[in-house]
PDB file of C-alpha atoms in Angstrom:
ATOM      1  CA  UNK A  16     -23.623 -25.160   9.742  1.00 58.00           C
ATOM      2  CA  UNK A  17     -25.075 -23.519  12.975  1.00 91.00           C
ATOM      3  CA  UNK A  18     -23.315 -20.878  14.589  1.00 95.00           C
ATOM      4  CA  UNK A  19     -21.362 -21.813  17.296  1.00 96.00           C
ATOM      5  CA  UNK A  20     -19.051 -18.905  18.363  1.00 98.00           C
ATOM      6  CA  UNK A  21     -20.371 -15.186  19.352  1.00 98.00           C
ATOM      7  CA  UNK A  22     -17.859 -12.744  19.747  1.00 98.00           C
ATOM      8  CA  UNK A  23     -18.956  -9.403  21.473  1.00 98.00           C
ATOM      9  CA  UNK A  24     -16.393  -6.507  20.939  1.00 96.00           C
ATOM     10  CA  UNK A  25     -16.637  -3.515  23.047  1.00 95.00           C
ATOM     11  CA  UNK A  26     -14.846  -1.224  25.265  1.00 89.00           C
ATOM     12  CA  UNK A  27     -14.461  -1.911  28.746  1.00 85.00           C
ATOM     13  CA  UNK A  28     -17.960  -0.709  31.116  1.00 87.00           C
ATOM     14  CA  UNK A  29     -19.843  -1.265  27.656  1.00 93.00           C
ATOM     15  CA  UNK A  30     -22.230  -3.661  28.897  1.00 92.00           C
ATOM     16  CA  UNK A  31     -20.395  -6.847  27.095  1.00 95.00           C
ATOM     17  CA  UNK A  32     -20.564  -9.169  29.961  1.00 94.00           C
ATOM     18  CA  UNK A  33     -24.366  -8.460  31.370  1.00 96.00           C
ATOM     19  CA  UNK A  34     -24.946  -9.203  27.368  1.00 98.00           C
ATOM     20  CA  UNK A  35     -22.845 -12.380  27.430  1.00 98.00           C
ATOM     21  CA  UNK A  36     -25.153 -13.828  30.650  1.00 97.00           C
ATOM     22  CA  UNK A  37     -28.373 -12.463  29.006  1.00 98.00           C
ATOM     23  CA  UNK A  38     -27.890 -14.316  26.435  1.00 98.00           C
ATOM     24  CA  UNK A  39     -27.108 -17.623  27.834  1.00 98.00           C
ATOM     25  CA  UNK A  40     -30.518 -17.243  29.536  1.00 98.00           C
ATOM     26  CA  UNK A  41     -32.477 -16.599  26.397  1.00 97.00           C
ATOM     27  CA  UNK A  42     -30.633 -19.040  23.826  1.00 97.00           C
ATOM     28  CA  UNK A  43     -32.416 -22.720  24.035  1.00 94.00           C
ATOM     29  CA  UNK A  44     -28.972 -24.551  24.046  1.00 95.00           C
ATOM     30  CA  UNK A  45     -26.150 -24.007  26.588  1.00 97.00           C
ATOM     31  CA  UNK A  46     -23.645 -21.848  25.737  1.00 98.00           C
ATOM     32  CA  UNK A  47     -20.096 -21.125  27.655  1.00 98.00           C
ATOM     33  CA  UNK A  48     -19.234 -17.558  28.213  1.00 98.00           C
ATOM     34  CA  UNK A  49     -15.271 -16.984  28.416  1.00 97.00           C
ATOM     35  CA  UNK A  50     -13.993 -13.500  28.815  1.00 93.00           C
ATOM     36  CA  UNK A  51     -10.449 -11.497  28.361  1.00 88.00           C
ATOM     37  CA  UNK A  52     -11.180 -10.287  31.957  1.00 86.00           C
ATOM     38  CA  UNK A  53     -11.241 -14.346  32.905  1.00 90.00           C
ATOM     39  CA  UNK A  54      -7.733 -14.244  31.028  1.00 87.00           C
ATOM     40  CA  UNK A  55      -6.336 -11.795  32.883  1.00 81.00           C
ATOM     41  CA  UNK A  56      -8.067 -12.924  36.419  1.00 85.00           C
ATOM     42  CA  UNK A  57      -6.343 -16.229  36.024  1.00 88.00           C
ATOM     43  CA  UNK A  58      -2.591 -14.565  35.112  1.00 82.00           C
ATOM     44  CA  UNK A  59      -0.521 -14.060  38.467  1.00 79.00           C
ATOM     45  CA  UNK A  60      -0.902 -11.031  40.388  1.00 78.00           C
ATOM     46  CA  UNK A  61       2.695  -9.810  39.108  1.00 74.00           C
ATOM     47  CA  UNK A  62       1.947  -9.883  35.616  1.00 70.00           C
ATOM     48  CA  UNK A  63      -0.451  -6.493  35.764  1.00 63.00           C
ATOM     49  CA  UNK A  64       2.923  -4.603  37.001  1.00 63.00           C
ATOM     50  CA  UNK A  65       5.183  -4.778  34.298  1.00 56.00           C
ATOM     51  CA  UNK A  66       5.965  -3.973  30.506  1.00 53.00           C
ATOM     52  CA  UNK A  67       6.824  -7.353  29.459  1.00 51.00           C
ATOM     53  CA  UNK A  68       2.922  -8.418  30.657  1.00 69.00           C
ATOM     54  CA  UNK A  69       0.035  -6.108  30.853  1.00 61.00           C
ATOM     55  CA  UNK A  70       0.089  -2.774  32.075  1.00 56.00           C
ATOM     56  CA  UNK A  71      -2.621  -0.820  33.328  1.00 54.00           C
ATOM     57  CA  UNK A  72      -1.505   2.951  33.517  1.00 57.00           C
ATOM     58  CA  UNK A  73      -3.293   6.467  34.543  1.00 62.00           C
ATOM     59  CA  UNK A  74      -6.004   7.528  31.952  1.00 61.00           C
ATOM     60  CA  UNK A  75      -7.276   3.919  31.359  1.00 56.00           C
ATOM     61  CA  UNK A  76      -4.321   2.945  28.753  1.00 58.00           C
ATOM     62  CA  UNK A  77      -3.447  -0.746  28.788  1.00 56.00           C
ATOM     63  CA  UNK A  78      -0.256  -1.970  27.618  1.00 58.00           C
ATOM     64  CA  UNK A  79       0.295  -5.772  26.490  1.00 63.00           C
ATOM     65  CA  UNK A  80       3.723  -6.947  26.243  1.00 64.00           C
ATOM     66  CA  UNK A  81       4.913 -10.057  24.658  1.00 73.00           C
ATOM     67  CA  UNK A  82       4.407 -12.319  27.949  1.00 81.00           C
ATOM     68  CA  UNK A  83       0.574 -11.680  27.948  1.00 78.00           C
ATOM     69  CA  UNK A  84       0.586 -11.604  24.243  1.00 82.00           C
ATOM     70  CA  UNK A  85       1.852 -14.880  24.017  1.00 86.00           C
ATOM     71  CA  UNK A  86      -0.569 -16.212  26.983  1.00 87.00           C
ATOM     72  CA  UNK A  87      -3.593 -14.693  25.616  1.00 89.00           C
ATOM     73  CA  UNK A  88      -2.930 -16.647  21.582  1.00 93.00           C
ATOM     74  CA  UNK A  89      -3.074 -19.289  23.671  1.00 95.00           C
ATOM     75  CA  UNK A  90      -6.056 -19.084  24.999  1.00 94.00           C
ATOM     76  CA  UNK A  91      -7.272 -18.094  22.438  1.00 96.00           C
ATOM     77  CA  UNK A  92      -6.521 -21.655  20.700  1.00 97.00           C
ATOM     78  CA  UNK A  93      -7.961 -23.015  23.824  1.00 97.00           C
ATOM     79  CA  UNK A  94     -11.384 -21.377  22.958  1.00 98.00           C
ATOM     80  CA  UNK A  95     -11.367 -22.585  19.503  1.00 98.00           C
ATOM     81  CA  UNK A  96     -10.823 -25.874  20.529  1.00 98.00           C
ATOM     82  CA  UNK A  97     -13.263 -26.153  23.386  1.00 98.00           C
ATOM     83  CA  UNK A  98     -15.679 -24.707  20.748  1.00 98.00           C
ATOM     84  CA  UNK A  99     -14.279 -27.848  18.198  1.00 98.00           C
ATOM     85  CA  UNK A 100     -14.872 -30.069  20.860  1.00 98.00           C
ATOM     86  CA  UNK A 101     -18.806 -28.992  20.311  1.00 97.00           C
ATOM     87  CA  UNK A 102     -19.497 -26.519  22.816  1.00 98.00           C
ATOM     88  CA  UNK A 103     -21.029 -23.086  22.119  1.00 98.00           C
ATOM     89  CA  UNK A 104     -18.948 -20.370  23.217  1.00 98.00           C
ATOM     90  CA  UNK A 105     -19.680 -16.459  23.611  1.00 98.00           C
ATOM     91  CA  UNK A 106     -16.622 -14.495  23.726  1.00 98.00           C
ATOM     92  CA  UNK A 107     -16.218 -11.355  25.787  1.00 97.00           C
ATOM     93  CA  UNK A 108     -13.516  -9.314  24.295  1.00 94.00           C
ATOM     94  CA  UNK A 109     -12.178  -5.943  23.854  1.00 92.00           C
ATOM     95  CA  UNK A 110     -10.179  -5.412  20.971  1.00 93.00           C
ATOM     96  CA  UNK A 111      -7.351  -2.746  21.785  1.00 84.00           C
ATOM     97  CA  UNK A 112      -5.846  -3.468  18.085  1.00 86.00           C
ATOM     98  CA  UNK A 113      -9.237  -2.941  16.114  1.00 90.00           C
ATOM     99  CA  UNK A 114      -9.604  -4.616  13.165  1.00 94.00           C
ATOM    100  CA  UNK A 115      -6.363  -6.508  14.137  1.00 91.00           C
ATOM    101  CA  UNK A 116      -7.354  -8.305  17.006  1.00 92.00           C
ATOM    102  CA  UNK A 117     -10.510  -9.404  14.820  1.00 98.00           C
ATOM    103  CA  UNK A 118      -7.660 -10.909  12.552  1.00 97.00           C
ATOM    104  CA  UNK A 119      -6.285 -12.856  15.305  1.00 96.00           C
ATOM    105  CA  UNK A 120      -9.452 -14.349  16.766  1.00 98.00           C
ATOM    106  CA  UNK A 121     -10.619 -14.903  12.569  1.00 98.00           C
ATOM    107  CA  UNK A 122      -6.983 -16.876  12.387  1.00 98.00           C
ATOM    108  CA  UNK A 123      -7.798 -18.919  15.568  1.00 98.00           C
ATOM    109  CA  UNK A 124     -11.673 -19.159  14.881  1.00 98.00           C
ATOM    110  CA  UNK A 125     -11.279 -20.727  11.026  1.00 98.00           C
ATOM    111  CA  UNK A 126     -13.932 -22.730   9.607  1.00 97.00           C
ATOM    112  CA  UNK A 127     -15.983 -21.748  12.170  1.00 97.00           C
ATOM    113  CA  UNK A 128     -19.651 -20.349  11.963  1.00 96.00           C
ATOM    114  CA  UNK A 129     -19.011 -16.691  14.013  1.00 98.00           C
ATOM    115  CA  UNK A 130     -21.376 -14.024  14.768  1.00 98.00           C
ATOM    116  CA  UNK A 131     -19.641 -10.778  15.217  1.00 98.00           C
ATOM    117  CA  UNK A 132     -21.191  -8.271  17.306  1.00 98.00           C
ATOM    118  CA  UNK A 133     -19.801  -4.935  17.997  1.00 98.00           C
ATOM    119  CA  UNK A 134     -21.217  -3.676  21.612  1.00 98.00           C
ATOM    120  CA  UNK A 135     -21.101   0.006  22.029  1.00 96.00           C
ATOM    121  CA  UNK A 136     -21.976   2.822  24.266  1.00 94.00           C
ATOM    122  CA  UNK A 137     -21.834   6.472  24.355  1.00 90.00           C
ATOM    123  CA  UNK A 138     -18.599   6.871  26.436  1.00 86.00           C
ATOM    124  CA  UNK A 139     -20.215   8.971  28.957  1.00 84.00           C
ATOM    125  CA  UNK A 140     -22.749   6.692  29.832  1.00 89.00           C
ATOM    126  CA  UNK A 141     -19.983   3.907  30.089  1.00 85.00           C
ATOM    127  CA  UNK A 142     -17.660   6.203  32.145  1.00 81.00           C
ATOM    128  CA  UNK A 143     -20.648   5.930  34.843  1.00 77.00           C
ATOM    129  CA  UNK A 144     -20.796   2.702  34.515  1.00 79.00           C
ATOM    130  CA  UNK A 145     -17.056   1.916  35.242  1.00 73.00           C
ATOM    131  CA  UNK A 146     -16.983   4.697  38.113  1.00 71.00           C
ATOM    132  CA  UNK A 147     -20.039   2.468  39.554  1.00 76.00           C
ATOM    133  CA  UNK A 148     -18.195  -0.890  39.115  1.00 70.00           C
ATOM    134  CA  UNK A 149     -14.994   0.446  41.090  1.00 59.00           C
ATOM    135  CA  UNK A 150     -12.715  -1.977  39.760  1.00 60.00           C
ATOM    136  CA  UNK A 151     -11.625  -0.608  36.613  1.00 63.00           C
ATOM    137  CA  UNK A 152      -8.604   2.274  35.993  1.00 64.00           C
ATOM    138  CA  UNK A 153     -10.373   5.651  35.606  1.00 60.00           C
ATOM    139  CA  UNK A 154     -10.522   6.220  31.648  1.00 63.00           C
ATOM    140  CA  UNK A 155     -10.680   3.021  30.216  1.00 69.00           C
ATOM    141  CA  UNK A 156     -14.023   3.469  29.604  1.00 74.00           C
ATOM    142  CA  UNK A 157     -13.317   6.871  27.957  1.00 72.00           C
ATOM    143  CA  UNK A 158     -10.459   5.959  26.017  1.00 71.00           C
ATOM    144  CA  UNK A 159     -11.385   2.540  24.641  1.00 77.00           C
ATOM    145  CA  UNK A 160     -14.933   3.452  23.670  1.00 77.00           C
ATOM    146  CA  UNK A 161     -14.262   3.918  19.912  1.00 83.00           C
ATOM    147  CA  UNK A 162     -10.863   2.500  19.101  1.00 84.00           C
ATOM    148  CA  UNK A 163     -11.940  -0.799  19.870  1.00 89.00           C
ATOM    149  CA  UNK A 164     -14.032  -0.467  16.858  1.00 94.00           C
ATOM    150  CA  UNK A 165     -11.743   0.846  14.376  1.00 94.00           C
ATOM    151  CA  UNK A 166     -11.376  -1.446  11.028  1.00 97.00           C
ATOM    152  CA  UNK A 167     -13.456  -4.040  12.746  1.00 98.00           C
ATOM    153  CA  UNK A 168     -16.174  -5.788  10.617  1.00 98.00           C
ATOM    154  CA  UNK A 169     -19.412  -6.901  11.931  1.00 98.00           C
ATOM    155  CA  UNK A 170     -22.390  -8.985  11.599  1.00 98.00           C
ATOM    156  CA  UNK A 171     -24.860  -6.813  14.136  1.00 98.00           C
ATOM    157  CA  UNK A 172     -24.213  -3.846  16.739  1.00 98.00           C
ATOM    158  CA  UNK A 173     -25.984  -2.984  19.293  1.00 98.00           C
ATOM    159  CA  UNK A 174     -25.967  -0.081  22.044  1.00 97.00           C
ATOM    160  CA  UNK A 175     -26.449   0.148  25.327  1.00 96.00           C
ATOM    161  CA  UNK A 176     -26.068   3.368  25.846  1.00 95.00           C
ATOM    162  CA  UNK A 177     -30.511   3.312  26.466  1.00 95.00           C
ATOM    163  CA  UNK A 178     -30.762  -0.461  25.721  1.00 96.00           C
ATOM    164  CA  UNK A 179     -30.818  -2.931  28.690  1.00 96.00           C
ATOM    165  CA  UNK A 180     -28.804  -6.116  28.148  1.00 97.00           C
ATOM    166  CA  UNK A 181     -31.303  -8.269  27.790  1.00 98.00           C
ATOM    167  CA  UNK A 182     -33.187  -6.424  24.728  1.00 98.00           C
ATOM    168  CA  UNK A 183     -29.950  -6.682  23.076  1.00 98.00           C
ATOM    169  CA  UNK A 184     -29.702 -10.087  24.100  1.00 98.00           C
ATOM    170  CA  UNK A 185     -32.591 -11.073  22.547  1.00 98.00           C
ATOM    171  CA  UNK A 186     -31.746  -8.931  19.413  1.00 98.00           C
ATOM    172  CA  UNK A 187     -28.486 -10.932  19.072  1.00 98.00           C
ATOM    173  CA  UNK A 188     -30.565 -14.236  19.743  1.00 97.00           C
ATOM    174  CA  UNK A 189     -32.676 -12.987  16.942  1.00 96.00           C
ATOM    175  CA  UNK A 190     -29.970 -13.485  14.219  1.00 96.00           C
ATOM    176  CA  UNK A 191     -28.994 -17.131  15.280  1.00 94.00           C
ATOM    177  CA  UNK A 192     -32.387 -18.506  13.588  1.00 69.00           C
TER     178      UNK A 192
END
């Protein structure tokens, strides 16, 4: 079986989502690029303000409470069966639970050919990077850099700490055959 699902774990600023469009240009088949920032762009307004939801705080720390937690499994589902259905999917995430949140998308993903690509970045280089976006709490960059890493297992890693996008798009395309 071809693989049909890439998921691209990183912290946030880590280049992840330049990576994701890269490599739908280079890949020969069309592939779907869904996001946890889409997630939590399509959750109300009022759902980034409280406990019970997701909760952004000072120093980049991001709470998820049972309301968002419950939302985002099933989306999750959603993405497994959109990818089912026989569409490719790349998957932009950032796993705050490490090797947990691998477990959850490995539950959701079964029987499934995945690549598993860990995305990182020296956390001062992606501390510019989120400064330059303006639309991120200062320190997320800082303080997810390496815990979004912990206990996960890969498949490749690349950096883009001094690698553009696209040369690890290509490097990612490289593994698919």
């Amino acid at each position: 079986m071809a693989i049909r699902v890439i998921v691209l774990n990183g912290g946030s600023s880590s280049g992840k989502s330049g990576i994701a469009r890269c490599l739908q240009a280079v890949l020969p088949d069309p592939w779907l690029a869904v996001g946890v920032d889409t997630l939590i762009d399509a959750m109300p307004v009022s759902m980034r303000t409280t406990e019970a939801d997701i909760e952004f705080s000072p120093g980049g720390g991001v709470g998820l409470g049972p309301k968002f937690t419950a939302l985002q499994a099933a989306w999750m589902q959603g993405v497994a069966a959109t990818v089912r259905a026989g569409a490719r999917v790349v998957i932009d995430d950032v796993f705050l639970g490490g090797g947990g949140s691998q477990r959850r998308w490995q539950e959701v993903l079964a029987g499934l050919d995945v690549l598993w690509v860990g995305v990182r970045c020296e956390s001062a280089v992606a501390e510019g990077r989120e400064i330059a976006r303006g639309d991120r709490v200062a320190g997320m960059a800082a303080s997810q850099a390496e815990v979004v890493h912990e206990g996960v297992v890969y498949d490749l890693e690349v950096d883009t700490t001094h690698t553009e996008a696209l040369e690890c798009a290509r490097t990612i395309a490289a593994r698919l055959g």
